[in-house]
Amino acid sequence: MSTRTDAPTRREQILREAARLFAERGFHGVGVDEIGAAVGISGPGLYRHFAGKDAMLAELLVGISGRLYDGGRKRVAEAEGGPEAVLGSLIDGHIDFALDDRALITLHDRELDRLRDSDRKLVRQLQRQYVELWVVVVRELYPGSEAEVRAAVHAVFGLLNSTPHLGSYGAGLPGRTATEALLRRLAHGAFAALAG
């Protein structure tokens, strides 16, 4: 969900490669030497940026939850038009995340339980706040029961967050633009089912 166009910092490069490697081989299947090699520094050189692998994992998972929530709040505040436009903006933002940060989705699914309790609680708190943004907007459009709307929001997240299981572009997954359009139609269709 980053909108920055400047080159990533060394710290950001380390996090990106750590996320990729952790998603591919699991947290315990990757050593600091491998992460360092992926960004062109020695494994011990990583300790200038992070206390260790646990700190990288925490920053990745807490960080993405915070970025989703902050990005969602910004989209709600800046969307022009009624609740349809706000929901469309939230969906578009989450699709960008689902397509651009697929490794983080895998990492969250597999490794959340490895976080310290305090970090895991922070991730869950940020996720609940993000869900609430969506629930408020969806209920404006589809004034059903709160429980039903909340279930629909979680179902749409499940749909959008399935991207790591879709394969690579060209090998089972259509190009980025076509995948984005498909996910958008599916998400809007799922919410429209609340009206039925």
Protein backbone atom coordinates (compact mmCIF):
# COMPACT_ATOMS: atom_id res chain seq x y z
CA MET A 1 0.00 0.00 0.00
CA SER A 2 2.98 2.25 -0.16
CA THR A 3 2.71 5.24 -2.44
CA ARG A 4 6.37 6.16 -2.16
CA THR A 5 8.29 6.25 -5.40
CA ASP A 6 11.80 6.75 -3.99
CA ALA A 7 14.18 3.82 -3.54
CA PRO A 8 13.55 1.62 -0.51
CA THR A 9 15.86 2.06 2.47
CA ARG A 10 18.18 -0.77 3.48
CA ARG A 11 15.80 -1.55 6.36
CA GLU A 12 12.86 -1.79 3.93
CA GLN A 13 14.90 -4.03 1.62
CA ILE A 14 15.70 -6.33 4.53
CA LEU A 15 12.04 -6.52 5.55
CA ARG A 16 10.89 -7.22 1.99
CA GLU A 17 13.38 -10.06 1.57
CA ALA A 18 12.70 -11.44 5.03
CA ALA A 19 8.96 -11.51 4.24
CA ARG A 20 9.60 -13.30 0.95
CA LEU A 21 11.93 -15.86 2.49
CA PHE A 22 9.77 -16.46 5.57
CA ALA A 23 6.71 -16.95 3.33
CA GLU A 24 8.59 -19.39 1.07
CA ARG A 25 10.35 -21.49 3.72
CA GLY A 26 8.82 -20.61 7.08
CA PHE A 27 10.23 -18.50 9.86
CA HIS A 28 12.43 -21.28 11.27
CA GLY A 29 13.57 -22.35 7.81
CA VAL A 30 15.46 -19.12 7.18
CA GLY A 31 18.63 -17.88 8.83
CA VAL A 32 19.92 -14.35 9.18
CA ASP A 33 22.78 -15.19 6.80
CA GLU A 34 20.27 -15.98 4.04
CA ILE A 35 18.35 -12.75 4.63
CA GLY A 36 21.61 -10.80 4.61
CA ALA A 37 22.74 -12.48 1.39
CA ALA A 38 19.44 -11.57 -0.27
CA VAL A 39 20.16 -7.87 0.30
CA GLY A 40 23.91 -8.01 -0.18
CA ILE A 41 25.13 -7.75 3.41
CA SER A 42 26.51 -10.23 5.90
CA GLY A 43 24.08 -11.93 8.26
CA PRO A 44 25.65 -10.23 11.29
CA GLY A 45 25.27 -6.91 9.44
CA LEU A 46 21.51 -7.31 9.87
CA TYR A 47 21.94 -6.69 13.58
CA ARG A 48 22.71 -3.05 12.82
CA HIS A 49 19.09 -2.80 11.64
CA PHE A 50 17.21 -5.38 13.74
CA ALA A 51 17.73 -7.15 17.05
CA GLY A 52 17.05 -10.45 15.27
CA LYS A 53 14.56 -12.45 13.23
CA ASP A 54 11.86 -12.06 15.87
CA ALA A 55 12.10 -8.28 15.58
CA MET A 56 11.80 -8.51 11.78
CA LEU A 57 8.71 -10.71 12.04
CA ALA A 58 7.09 -8.34 14.55
CA GLU A 59 7.80 -5.30 12.42
CA LEU A 60 6.41 -7.03 9.34
CA LEU A 61 3.15 -8.20 10.93
CA VAL A 62 2.48 -5.21 13.18
CA GLY A 63 3.56 -2.93 10.35
CA ILE A 64 1.19 -4.31 7.74
CA SER A 65 -1.74 -4.27 10.17
CA GLY A 66 -0.97 -0.64 11.00
CA ARG A 67 -0.62 0.32 7.33
CA LEU A 68 -3.93 -1.31 6.45
CA TYR A 69 -5.73 0.47 9.27
CA ASP A 70 -4.10 3.86 8.61
CA GLY A 71 -4.69 3.49 4.87
CA GLY A 72 -8.33 2.55 5.48
CA ARG A 73 -8.88 5.58 7.72
CA LYS A 74 -7.33 7.82 5.08
CA ARG A 75 -9.51 6.34 2.35
CA VAL A 76 -12.65 6.82 4.43
CA ALA A 77 -11.69 10.44 5.16
CA GLU A 78 -10.72 11.32 1.60
CA ALA A 79 -13.27 9.43 -0.51
CA GLU A 80 -15.54 11.76 -2.40
CA GLY A 81 -19.15 10.73 -2.78
CA GLY A 82 -21.46 8.56 -0.76
CA PRO A 83 -20.92 5.24 0.95
CA GLU A 84 -20.59 3.47 -2.44
CA ALA A 85 -17.50 5.54 -3.21
CA VAL A 86 -16.07 4.96 0.26
CA LEU A 87 -16.60 1.21 0.01
CA GLY A 88 -15.08 1.21 -3.47
CA SER A 89 -12.02 3.00 -2.15
CA LEU A 90 -11.64 0.54 0.74
CA ILE A 91 -11.97 -2.39 -1.65
CA ASP A 92 -9.39 -0.90 -4.03
CA GLY A 93 -6.95 -0.32 -1.18
CA HIS A 94 -7.29 -3.86 0.09
CA ILE A 95 -6.90 -5.26 -3.43
CA ASP A 96 -3.63 -3.35 -3.77
CA PHE A 97 -2.46 -4.92 -0.52
CA ALA A 98 -3.62 -8.39 -1.57
CA LEU A 99 -1.77 -8.18 -4.88
CA ASP A 100 1.34 -6.31 -3.76
CA ASP A 101 1.96 -7.92 -0.36
CA ARG A 102 1.14 -11.56 -0.98
CA ALA A 103 4.13 -12.74 1.05
CA LEU A 104 2.83 -10.84 4.09
CA ILE A 105 -0.54 -12.58 3.81
CA THR A 106 1.19 -15.96 3.83
CA LEU A 107 3.44 -14.85 6.66
CA HIS A 108 0.48 -13.72 8.75
CA ASP A 109 -1.36 -16.98 8.18
CA ARG A 110 1.61 -19.14 9.14
CA GLU A 111 3.61 -17.17 11.67
CA LEU A 112 1.32 -14.90 13.72
CA ASP A 113 1.53 -17.28 16.67
CA ARG A 114 5.32 -16.79 16.78
CA LEU A 115 4.97 -13.15 17.86
CA ARG A 116 5.35 -12.11 21.47
CA ASP A 117 1.96 -11.78 23.17
CA SER A 118 2.15 -7.98 23.20
CA ASP A 119 2.88 -7.81 19.45
CA ARG A 120 0.19 -10.37 18.64
CA LYS A 121 -2.35 -8.40 20.69
CA LEU A 122 -1.38 -5.22 18.85
CA VAL A 123 -1.86 -6.95 15.49
CA ARG A 124 -5.30 -8.18 16.56
CA GLN A 125 -6.27 -4.74 17.88
CA LEU A 126 -5.28 -3.05 14.61
CA GLN A 127 -7.15 -5.70 12.65
CA ARG A 128 -10.32 -5.18 14.71
CA GLN A 129 -10.12 -1.43 14.13
CA TYR A 130 -9.68 -2.01 10.40
CA VAL A 131 -12.70 -4.33 10.32
CA GLU A 132 -14.77 -1.69 12.14
CA LEU A 133 -14.00 0.87 9.43
CA TRP A 134 -15.49 -1.49 6.88
CA VAL A 135 -18.48 -2.51 9.03
CA VAL A 136 -19.58 1.11 9.45
CA VAL A 137 -19.39 1.77 5.69
CA VAL A 138 -21.03 -1.50 4.64
CA ARG A 139 -23.90 -0.98 7.10
CA GLU A 140 -24.61 2.39 5.49
CA LEU A 141 -25.13 0.63 2.17
CA TYR A 142 -26.68 -2.60 3.42
CA PRO A 143 -28.41 -1.94 6.74
CA GLY A 144 -28.64 -5.55 7.84
CA SER A 145 -27.72 -6.93 11.20
CA GLU A 146 -24.30 -6.00 12.51
CA ALA A 147 -23.37 -9.67 12.85
CA GLU A 148 -24.27 -10.38 9.23
CA VAL A 149 -22.36 -7.35 7.95
CA ARG A 150 -19.33 -8.24 10.07
CA ALA A 151 -19.39 -11.79 8.69
CA ALA A 152 -19.59 -10.39 5.15
CA VAL A 153 -16.59 -8.12 5.77
CA HIS A 154 -14.54 -11.07 7.03
CA ALA A 155 -15.66 -13.18 4.07
CA VAL A 156 -14.56 -10.48 1.62
CA PHE A 157 -11.20 -10.27 3.39
CA GLY A 158 -10.89 -14.03 2.99
CA LEU A 159 -11.68 -13.71 -0.70
CA LEU A 160 -9.21 -10.90 -1.29
CA ASN A 161 -6.51 -12.42 0.91
CA SER A 162 -6.61 -15.66 -1.07
CA THR A 163 -4.21 -14.19 -3.65
CA PRO A 164 -1.14 -16.13 -2.43
CA HIS A 165 -2.98 -19.33 -3.39
CA LEU A 166 -3.77 -18.19 -6.93
CA GLY A 167 -0.34 -18.83 -8.42
CA SER A 168 1.83 -16.50 -10.47
CA TYR A 169 0.77 -14.06 -13.13
CA GLY A 170 0.61 -15.97 -16.39
CA ALA A 171 0.71 -19.37 -14.64
CA GLY A 172 -2.83 -19.67 -13.35
CA LEU A 173 -3.29 -15.99 -12.48
CA PRO A 174 -4.32 -13.49 -15.16
CA GLY A 175 -2.28 -10.29 -15.42
CA ARG A 176 -2.35 -7.71 -12.65
CA THR A 177 -5.03 -5.52 -14.25
CA ALA A 178 -7.36 -8.44 -14.99
CA THR A 179 -6.88 -9.91 -11.50
CA GLU A 180 -7.56 -6.53 -9.91
CA ALA A 181 -10.77 -6.12 -11.93
CA LEU A 182 -11.91 -9.67 -11.07
CA LEU A 183 -11.29 -9.18 -7.35
CA ARG A 184 -13.15 -5.86 -7.43
CA ARG A 185 -16.21 -7.47 -9.08
CA LEU A 186 -16.17 -10.37 -6.64
CA ALA A 187 -15.89 -8.13 -3.58
CA HIS A 188 -18.70 -5.82 -4.70
CA GLY A 189 -20.82 -8.85 -5.60
CA ALA A 190 -20.28 -10.40 -2.18
CA PHE A 191 -21.44 -7.24 -0.44
CA ALA A 192 -24.37 -6.85 -2.83
CA ALA A 193 -25.54 -10.29 -1.67
CA LEU A 194 -26.38 -8.64 1.68
CA ALA A 195 -29.28 -6.89 -0.05
CA GLY A 196 -30.82 -10.16 -1.19
